[in-house]
């Protein structure tokens, strides 16, 4: 029974998934192009014009100048602009793909309960002999299929982009797409956190647009608080650990071969997965106890 | 007992949607729930389906509590919602197949029979169907598995007269097969036509139970006399006799010859005789209170 429901949910999500997967894939291709242009052409041209790489690095990424702001938006790692793998890693923390992926996860979860109630189809579904728990489990299974598949497409985009732009054949500067694979766990964790929290809000609501609104507001606030906390460590730095974006550290996994030896990296990943799991748990408890309102 | 509610109550804050409802339905009977909007009909049905948690009291289907053991209770029930919303991205046959799978039921050749009966192309996308056609699809889906209890919330909404007759016929057939049918309606004639018993709700309370067989045995008689008769010695089967001079109004139950013999003794100028309907009983509770539907 759960499988029949899961298949139906997968069918429902396929169009949105294809659109998001295509956009994510294309963004990786585009970013590989940007990486190629910046690292092999623009920086060379600037150096030819007398601008040293160190000065550029200091102005863009140094703490004295734009560094904090740029790093806050493009990831927290100390990256080197002249290294293609460093520059390519920005695509995993760039706000554009994160927004696309986040909206997908929020939209799906908002649709899951509040959307069904809003449309009036939850009544049709729960008139059949299925447990409310099965509805939540079916959505969890869909997340467990759809999100990893999206992550895989993201990585395929990285692979194809870096191959197409010749970044995999740059000698000691080469970009190794395999280094990007562990970061997919972070991407999955972030998507799952978005989905779990939104699922909880969805289980409380009956209007899909309101759930969308609340979830987007919450995650946008988290994103902004994380950015502001990076820029002004005093007095806002303390708030960052309470945002999911603080725990989203894919660059750490991409750029450090020994990341898996760091307990911190695992801890951040666990926080993301934990937020998603707790969201789902709360959604399950709430949904199983609540009245199902009549469709408006 | 297939369905039983005991003091079933539902409050929404200060509002009492259903007030201590006691209801019993046995296999093979058709029970109608009548009442205007807001009288608690849909709330009662939604409590039976486990959509709502009762504030107090309990409901059970085949011994399974409708809230705490709702899944097992729903195995015995097919339900047609009042507000029909379907998955518009499916075709009719996909919807029937999906809902049947959730029930672990395989549509049999009865599907083709119902398809012919309802005269509908189930391969069409639901998004391209009219509301009446969608209702036919859902009716097919609830009639297919032949569950012991069929619950319908205002089932004839948006159906044309022919289809309404087909549906009511199907409900009678279902009852003859031993299924119980519980449905809510605003339409007195269809309830009179098919129901064995009728519950009338008023502001969440069950105010009247009517056995329809008993009601069908009663005739409403209006007699116009050519001159007033002072002392009328009415036979035993005459009830609620009102003597307005030359007009007599009364109810009669039992064999006609006895009544006709009595009337033959009176100076009858005109006679009207019709079966008793629910209308008078319903109006007693609703129109008089200004809450008629």
XYZ file of C-alpha atoms in Angstrom:
589
model
C 0.000 0.000 0.000
C 2.799 2.391 0.910
C 4.511 1.487 -2.356
C 1.383 2.341 -4.360
C 1.299 5.716 -2.627
C 5.036 6.210 -3.082
C 4.749 5.504 -6.804
C 1.951 8.025 -7.062
C 3.997 10.644 -5.191
C 7.010 9.996 -7.422
C 4.748 10.426 -10.420
C 3.482 13.734 -9.001
C 6.960 15.114 -8.425
C 8.560 14.061 -11.695
C 7.972 17.264 -13.697
C 9.303 19.525 -10.943
C 12.223 17.144 -10.446
C 13.144 17.207 -14.136
C 13.038 21.016 -14.195
C 15.158 21.350 -11.036
C 17.584 18.654 -12.125
C 18.023 20.339 -15.505
C 18.623 23.747 -13.925
C 21.089 22.274 -11.433
C 22.939 20.418 -14.167
C 23.101 23.483 -16.374
C 24.338 25.643 -13.509
C 27.254 23.270 -12.960
C 28.127 23.456 -16.661
C 27.911 27.250 -16.497
C 30.061 27.394 -13.370
C 32.651 25.147 -14.954
C 32.760 27.653 -17.808
C 33.129 30.533 -15.341
C 35.879 28.627 -13.517
C 37.686 28.008 -16.773
C 37.423 31.681 -17.799
C 38.516 33.051 -14.421
C 41.369 30.675 -13.662
C 42.871 30.333 -17.104
C 42.080 33.633 -18.836
C 40.973 36.496 -16.590
C 43.558 35.981 -13.865
C 46.288 35.585 -16.472
C 45.150 38.788 -18.145
C 45.098 40.654 -14.840
C 48.524 39.387 -13.958
C 49.693 40.508 -17.384
C 48.310 43.959 -16.585
C 50.378 44.066 -13.431
C 47.766 43.053 -10.854
C 49.334 40.400 -8.701
C 47.309 37.405 -7.647
C 48.119 38.046 -3.988
C 46.667 41.558 -4.157
C 43.566 40.305 -5.905
C 43.182 37.495 -3.382
C 43.570 39.983 -0.532
C 41.050 42.456 -1.943
C 38.414 39.869 -2.779
C 38.863 37.380 0.018
C 40.985 39.102 2.663
C 39.358 40.080 5.931
C 40.460 43.684 5.603
C 38.523 44.304 2.423
C 35.554 42.518 0.803
C 36.603 39.121 2.103
C 34.080 38.596 4.834
C 31.171 39.616 2.677
C 32.270 37.613 -0.356
C 33.074 34.568 1.735
C 29.840 34.873 3.633
C 27.930 34.596 0.403
C 30.213 32.217 -1.493
C 31.129 29.821 1.305
C 33.251 29.971 4.382
C 36.396 28.269 3.166
C 39.701 29.969 2.456
C 39.849 29.330 -1.264
C 42.483 30.202 -3.812
C 41.118 31.977 -6.816
C 43.772 30.627 -9.139
C 42.990 27.004 -8.374
C 40.197 25.582 -10.582
C 39.079 23.013 -7.989
C 38.803 25.763 -5.346
C 36.839 27.999 -7.683
C 34.645 25.125 -8.866
C 33.739 24.303 -5.255
C 31.901 27.645 -5.034
C 29.163 26.113 -7.208
C 28.148 23.955 -4.235
C 27.566 26.964 -1.979
C 26.394 29.484 -4.558
C 23.027 31.007 -3.535
C 21.443 30.339 -6.930
C 21.554 26.517 -6.954
C 20.890 26.472 -3.223
C 17.765 28.561 -3.792
C 16.584 26.299 -6.605
C 17.161 23.154 -4.549
C 15.684 24.708 -1.405
C 12.521 25.823 -3.172
C 12.127 22.341 -4.630
C 12.435 20.695 -1.203
C 10.119 23.248 0.439
C 7.552 23.011 -2.345
C 7.417 19.246 -2.219
C 7.012 19.120 1.553
C 4.456 21.946 1.580
C 2.448 19.966 -0.924
C 2.706 16.778 1.084
C 0.108 17.449 3.758
C -1.161 21.043 3.623
C -1.278 20.845 -0.176
C -3.356 17.669 -0.131
C -5.698 19.157 2.468
C -5.887 22.413 0.518
C -6.816 20.580 -2.684
C -9.210 18.312 -0.806
C -7.525 15.116 -1.957
C -6.322 14.107 1.524
C -9.903 13.130 2.317
C -10.002 10.830 -0.687
C -6.683 9.305 0.324
C -7.463 8.768 3.997
C -10.880 7.321 3.223
C -8.898 4.269 2.116
C -7.592 1.891 4.784
C -4.134 3.445 5.084
C -2.475 4.791 8.195
C -1.481 8.412 8.436
C 1.947 7.065 9.343
C 2.076 5.438 5.917
C 1.518 8.821 4.286
C 4.502 10.264 6.180
C 6.642 7.194 5.442
C 5.762 7.390 1.741
C 6.977 10.998 1.666
C 10.138 10.004 3.504
C 10.782 7.298 0.911
C 10.193 9.808 -1.878
C 12.739 12.159 -0.277
C 15.156 9.254 0.015
C 14.816 8.601 -3.726
C 14.397 12.076 -5.159
C 17.066 13.983 -3.215
C 19.960 11.569 -3.848
C 18.941 11.507 -7.509
C 19.150 15.320 -7.562
C 22.543 15.181 -5.863
C 23.708 12.737 -8.491
C 22.584 15.085 -11.260
C 24.439 17.905 -9.513
C 27.593 15.817 -9.519
C 27.046 14.746 -13.120
C 26.861 18.442 -13.966
C 30.181 18.968 -12.213
C 31.697 16.015 -14.035
C 30.394 16.982 -17.464
C 31.184 20.680 -16.983
C 34.760 20.153 -15.847
C 35.322 17.584 -18.602
C 33.844 19.815 -21.298
C 35.863 22.847 -20.215
C 39.024 20.791 -19.999
C 39.417 21.341 -16.259
C 40.120 17.658 -15.713
C 43.252 17.872 -17.857
C 45.168 20.732 -16.277
C 48.086 18.742 -14.903
C 48.681 19.470 -11.231
C 45.847 22.022 -11.327
C 43.360 19.456 -12.592
C 39.883 19.252 -11.092
C 39.076 15.772 -9.861
C 35.277 15.335 -9.895
C 35.592 12.457 -7.438
C 36.582 14.985 -4.771
C 33.097 16.487 -5.136
C 31.291 13.248 -4.373
C 31.430 13.447 -0.525
C 29.960 16.957 -0.706
C 26.766 15.410 -2.011
C 26.102 14.183 1.524
C 26.003 17.818 2.615
C 23.693 18.750 -0.255
C 21.415 15.871 0.672
C 21.545 16.922 4.331
C 20.540 20.476 3.452
C 17.685 19.318 1.234
C 16.506 16.902 3.913
C 16.618 19.644 6.563
C 14.510 21.905 4.316
C 12.095 19.081 3.679
C 11.795 17.958 7.314
C 11.139 21.421 8.726
C 8.645 22.227 5.967
C 6.935 18.868 6.460
C 6.342 19.779 10.082
C 4.864 23.162 9.139
C 2.823 21.384 6.483
C 1.441 18.935 9.043
C 0.182 21.887 11.094
C -1.430 23.773 8.223
C -4.213 23.495 5.716
C -3.177 26.098 3.142
C -0.226 25.335 0.911
C 0.689 28.980 0.154
C 0.890 29.753 3.877
C 3.179 26.795 4.471
C 5.341 27.963 1.574
C 5.428 31.434 3.064
C 6.398 30.290 6.537
C 9.036 27.850 5.335
C 10.641 30.305 2.921
C 10.640 33.001 5.604
C 12.288 30.668 8.103
C 15.029 29.504 5.726
C 15.600 32.977 4.307
C 16.009 34.331 7.847
C 18.429 31.505 8.627
C 20.443 32.270 5.508
C 20.587 35.975 6.265
C 21.434 35.433 9.928
C 24.247 33.114 8.911
C 25.608 35.700 6.453
C 25.250 38.569 8.925
C 26.824 36.439 11.667
C 29.837 35.911 9.410
C 30.151 39.571 8.593
C 29.606 40.819 12.147
C 30.929 38.090 14.378
C 30.230 40.472 17.238
C 27.375 40.632 18.176
C 25.695 38.164 15.752
C 28.193 35.310 15.541
C 26.567 33.308 18.330
C 23.376 32.888 16.319
C 25.003 31.105 13.366
C 25.004 27.562 14.820
C 21.225 27.819 15.058
C 20.936 28.124 11.281
C 21.104 25.117 8.966
C 23.384 27.007 6.561
C 26.113 27.212 9.197
C 26.265 23.423 9.170
C 26.304 23.157 5.396
C 30.025 22.805 4.631
C 30.515 21.012 1.308
C 33.706 22.912 0.465
C 35.377 21.404 3.503
C 34.775 17.966 1.998
C 35.749 18.961 -1.531
C 38.973 20.753 -0.692
C 40.388 18.662 2.136
C 41.329 15.080 1.349
C 41.372 14.194 5.036
C 37.937 15.684 5.847
C 36.578 12.332 6.982
C 39.037 12.346 9.888
C 37.452 15.534 11.188
C 34.742 14.928 13.782
C 33.522 18.444 13.120
C 32.634 17.700 9.514
C 30.592 14.672 10.547
C 28.963 16.630 13.347
C 27.808 19.359 10.957
C 26.454 16.714 8.614
C 24.643 15.003 11.466
C 23.055 18.294 12.478
C 21.599 18.718 8.981
C 20.288 15.167 8.912
C 19.044 15.520 12.493
C 17.063 18.664 11.685
C 15.374 16.830 8.825
C 14.690 13.767 10.950
C 13.268 15.797 13.840
C 11.104 17.735 11.390
C 9.713 14.481 10.059
C 9.200 13.137 13.581
C 7.236 16.223 14.618
C 5.284 16.061 11.358
C 4.386 12.439 12.060
C 3.222 13.151 15.620
C 1.255 16.238 14.571
C -0.371 14.663 11.533
C -1.422 11.518 13.399
C -3.143 13.546 16.121
C -4.784 16.318 14.192
C -8.300 16.622 12.819
C -8.586 16.575 9.080
C -10.513 19.720 8.145
C -13.111 19.615 5.405
C -11.935 21.082 2.117
C -12.845 24.723 1.637
C -24.108 -4.425 14.669
C -22.056 -3.059 11.792
C -21.925 0.565 12.873
C -22.536 1.970 16.318
C -22.014 5.419 17.779
C -22.394 6.005 21.489
C -22.851 9.541 22.730
C -20.590 10.699 19.899
C -19.755 14.371 20.397
C -17.570 16.866 18.579
C -16.843 20.404 19.717
C -14.948 23.020 17.742
C -14.001 25.402 20.512
C -17.285 26.736 21.846
C -19.265 25.352 18.926
C -20.930 21.955 19.275
C -20.947 20.362 15.842
C -22.307 17.022 17.030
C -24.033 16.444 20.331
C -24.222 12.957 21.888
C -25.190 11.082 18.756
C -26.403 7.514 19.186
C -26.687 5.701 15.905
C -26.800 2.073 14.866
C -26.706 0.559 11.419
C -27.127 -3.127 10.663
C -26.072 -4.993 7.499
C -28.476 -4.715 4.598
C -30.196 -1.490 5.634
C -30.119 1.954 4.111
C -29.994 4.772 6.615
C -30.380 8.405 5.669
C -29.207 11.396 7.656
C -31.249 14.499 7.049
C -30.655 18.021 8.207
C -29.875 21.496 6.929
C -26.354 22.847 6.508
C -24.527 22.962 9.815
C -26.736 20.342 11.459
C -23.785 17.964 11.924
C -24.359 15.479 9.076
C -20.901 15.758 7.550
C -19.250 15.951 10.978
C -20.905 12.660 11.921
C -19.680 10.997 8.724
C -16.173 12.447 9.102
C -15.987 11.110 12.653
C -16.897 7.657 11.361
C -14.088 7.846 8.803
C -11.532 8.783 11.477
C -10.900 12.212 9.945
C -11.860 13.869 13.235
C -11.093 12.907 16.807
C -14.279 12.775 18.910
C -14.433 15.182 21.834
C -16.303 12.493 23.753
C -18.177 9.300 23.064
C -17.104 6.731 20.523
C -17.942 5.266 17.172
C -17.103 1.809 15.930
C -17.427 -0.072 12.672
C -17.556 -3.850 12.954
C -16.146 -3.472 16.468
C -13.172 -1.331 15.402
C -12.970 2.100 17.008
C -13.240 4.768 14.328
C -10.423 6.894 15.797
C -7.977 4.611 17.607
C -8.371 1.692 15.171
C -9.392 3.758 12.214
C -7.515 1.767 9.566
C -9.260 -1.471 10.415
C -12.579 0.358 10.623
C -12.014 1.822 7.148
C -11.381 -1.616 5.656
C -15.143 -2.106 5.964
C -16.084 1.240 4.451
C -16.248 2.927 1.071
C -16.733 6.668 1.265
C -17.957 9.285 -1.153
C -17.008 12.789 0.080
C -19.445 15.650 -0.252
C -16.879 18.008 -1.727
C -15.392 16.004 -4.527
C -11.713 16.773 -5.222
C -9.718 14.321 -7.286
C -6.166 13.972 -8.553
C -6.529 15.971 -11.727
C -3.296 14.637 -13.196
C -4.780 11.143 -13.445
C -7.218 9.512 -15.815
C -10.363 7.905 -14.454
C -8.945 4.419 -14.719
C -5.681 5.481 -13.054
C -7.619 6.895 -10.109
C -9.703 3.739 -9.735
C -6.570 1.607 -10.009
C -4.656 3.731 -7.462
C -7.422 3.738 -4.868
C -8.038 0.016 -5.398
C -4.350 -0.705 -4.800
C -4.499 1.215 -1.521
C -7.308 -1.150 -0.601
C -5.446 -4.219 -1.892
C -8.362 -4.800 -4.210
C -8.163 -5.857 -7.849
C -10.906 -4.397 -10.065
C -12.851 -7.251 -11.630
C -15.218 -7.424 -14.579
C -17.629 -5.500 -12.369
C -15.657 -2.433 -13.453
C -16.830 -2.903 -17.047
C -20.377 -3.462 -15.822
C -20.341 -0.245 -13.830
C -18.678 1.582 -16.699
C -21.551 0.567 -18.982
C -24.111 1.429 -16.321
C -22.665 4.879 -15.692
C -21.995 5.369 -19.410
C -18.580 6.966 -19.006
C -15.184 6.805 -20.673
C -12.837 6.111 -17.784
C -9.722 6.492 -19.952
C -10.204 10.268 -20.109
C -8.079 12.552 -17.922
C -10.012 13.742 -14.881
C -9.004 17.321 -15.666
C -11.146 17.104 -18.811
C -14.226 15.728 -17.056
C -17.251 17.646 -15.814
C -18.142 17.526 -12.124
C -20.919 15.020 -12.825
C -18.520 12.726 -14.670
C -16.012 12.945 -11.832
C -18.730 11.992 -9.410
C -19.541 8.968 -11.556
C -15.896 7.892 -11.434
C -15.855 8.158 -7.663
C -19.163 6.343 -7.368
C -17.724 3.527 -9.478
C -14.721 3.404 -7.186
C -16.832 3.093 -4.050
C -19.279 0.592 -5.525
C -16.493 -1.668 -6.855
C -15.080 -3.260 -3.705
C -18.497 -4.111 -2.217
C -17.460 -3.195 1.319
C -19.896 -4.027 4.138
C -20.620 -0.325 4.684
C -20.980 2.430 2.095
C -20.972 5.995 3.389
C -22.002 8.788 1.049
C -22.086 12.481 1.804
C -24.766 14.076 -0.377
C -24.146 11.610 -3.202
C -26.599 12.944 -5.764
C -25.075 16.426 -5.918
C -24.342 17.390 -9.533
C -25.914 14.209 -10.934
C -28.555 14.464 -13.643
C -31.984 12.892 -12.854
C -31.236 9.685 -14.793
C -27.947 9.153 -13.054
C -29.514 9.926 -9.708
C -32.049 7.154 -10.303
C -29.249 4.782 -11.376
C -27.322 5.593 -8.228
C -30.276 5.135 -5.925
C -30.971 1.837 -7.694
C -27.383 0.789 -7.055
C -27.742 1.626 -3.381
C -30.861 -0.512 -3.127
C -29.015 -3.361 -4.907
C -26.093 -2.954 -2.502
C -28.461 -3.271 0.437
C -30.041 -6.353 -1.126
C -26.561 -7.888 -1.331
C -26.214 -7.299 2.413
C -24.189 -4.064 2.351
C -25.265 -1.289 4.668
C -25.582 2.209 3.245
C -25.401 5.403 5.257
C -25.898 8.644 3.419
C -26.607 12.253 4.115
C -28.857 14.341 1.946
C -30.876 17.495 1.618
C -33.309 15.908 -0.799
C -36.296 14.471 1.047
C -37.740 12.571 -1.923
C -34.629 10.475 -2.535
C -34.344 9.659 1.157
C -38.016 8.647 1.235
C -37.487 6.584 -1.881
C -34.647 4.330 -0.737
C -34.076 4.538 3.011
C -35.150 2.011 5.604
C -34.567 4.436 8.454
C -33.950 8.151 8.618
C -32.235 10.220 11.284
C -33.038 13.913 11.450
C -30.346 16.127 12.905
C -30.851 19.583 14.273
C -27.924 21.683 15.455
C -25.814 18.600 16.050
C -28.492 16.675 17.938
C -30.424 13.665 16.730
C -33.985 14.854 17.134
C -35.941 12.161 15.336
C -35.601 8.587 14.163
C -38.046 7.519 11.500
C -38.665 3.977 10.389
C -39.600 4.409 6.749
C -41.571 1.164 6.480
C -43.857 2.411 9.221
C -44.115 5.786 7.559
C -44.959 4.244 4.173
C -47.860 2.352 5.764
C -49.447 5.610 6.866
C -51.736 7.595 4.550
C -52.545 11.243 4.885
C -56.291 11.698 4.221
C -58.185 14.940 3.584
C -61.946 14.739 3.375
C -64.317 17.535 2.430
C -67.845 17.016 3.742
C -70.989 18.493 2.178
C -72.107 19.424 5.706
C -70.338 19.457 9.088
C -70.642 16.396 11.290
C -70.553 16.929 15.033
C -69.745 13.611 16.654
C -67.331 11.516 14.658
C -66.697 7.973 15.819
C -63.479 7.262 13.938
C -62.138 3.729 13.582
C -59.068 2.618 15.546
C -56.626 3.022 12.654
C -57.362 6.705 12.271
C -54.954 9.027 14.064
C -54.324 12.747 14.416
C -57.878 13.544 13.463
C -58.572 17.241 12.974
C -62.152 18.291 12.456
C -62.450 21.763 10.885
C -66.217 21.680 10.339
C -66.635 20.456 6.814
C -62.909 19.541 6.448
C -61.424 16.453 8.067
C -57.672 15.860 8.194
C -56.285 12.613 9.592
C -53.733 9.855 9.207
C -54.656 6.260 8.511
C -52.732 3.010 8.805
C -54.047 -0.455 7.894
C -56.505 -2.036 5.427
C -58.538 0.356 3.294
C -62.017 -1.333 3.323
C -62.535 -0.478 6.962
C -61.731 3.184 6.260
C -63.924 3.295 3.185
C -66.827 1.769 5.111
C -66.537 4.507 7.724
C -66.291 7.232 5.072
C -69.376 5.818 3.307
C -71.395 6.765 6.359
C -70.317 10.405 6.048
C -71.558 13.045 3.549
C -68.254 13.029 1.607
C -67.996 15.677 -1.128
C -64.301 15.178 -1.918
C -61.511 12.854 -0.827
C -57.715 13.134 -1.121
C -55.487 10.329 0.022
C -51.665 10.262 -0.253
C -48.849 8.403 1.421
C -47.254 10.151 4.376
C -43.869 11.651 3.492
C -40.952 12.914 5.462
C -41.776 16.480 4.633
C -44.111 17.086 7.564
C -41.784 15.442 10.044
C -38.779 17.319 8.698
C -40.571 20.633 8.713
C -41.636 20.068 12.272
C -37.990 20.324 13.291
C -36.599 22.717 10.793
C -39.030 25.049 9.096
C -40.756 25.816 12.376
C -37.369 26.740 13.777
C -36.486 28.756 10.726
C -33.652 26.427 9.830
C -35.138 24.694 6.834
C -32.691 23.706 4.108
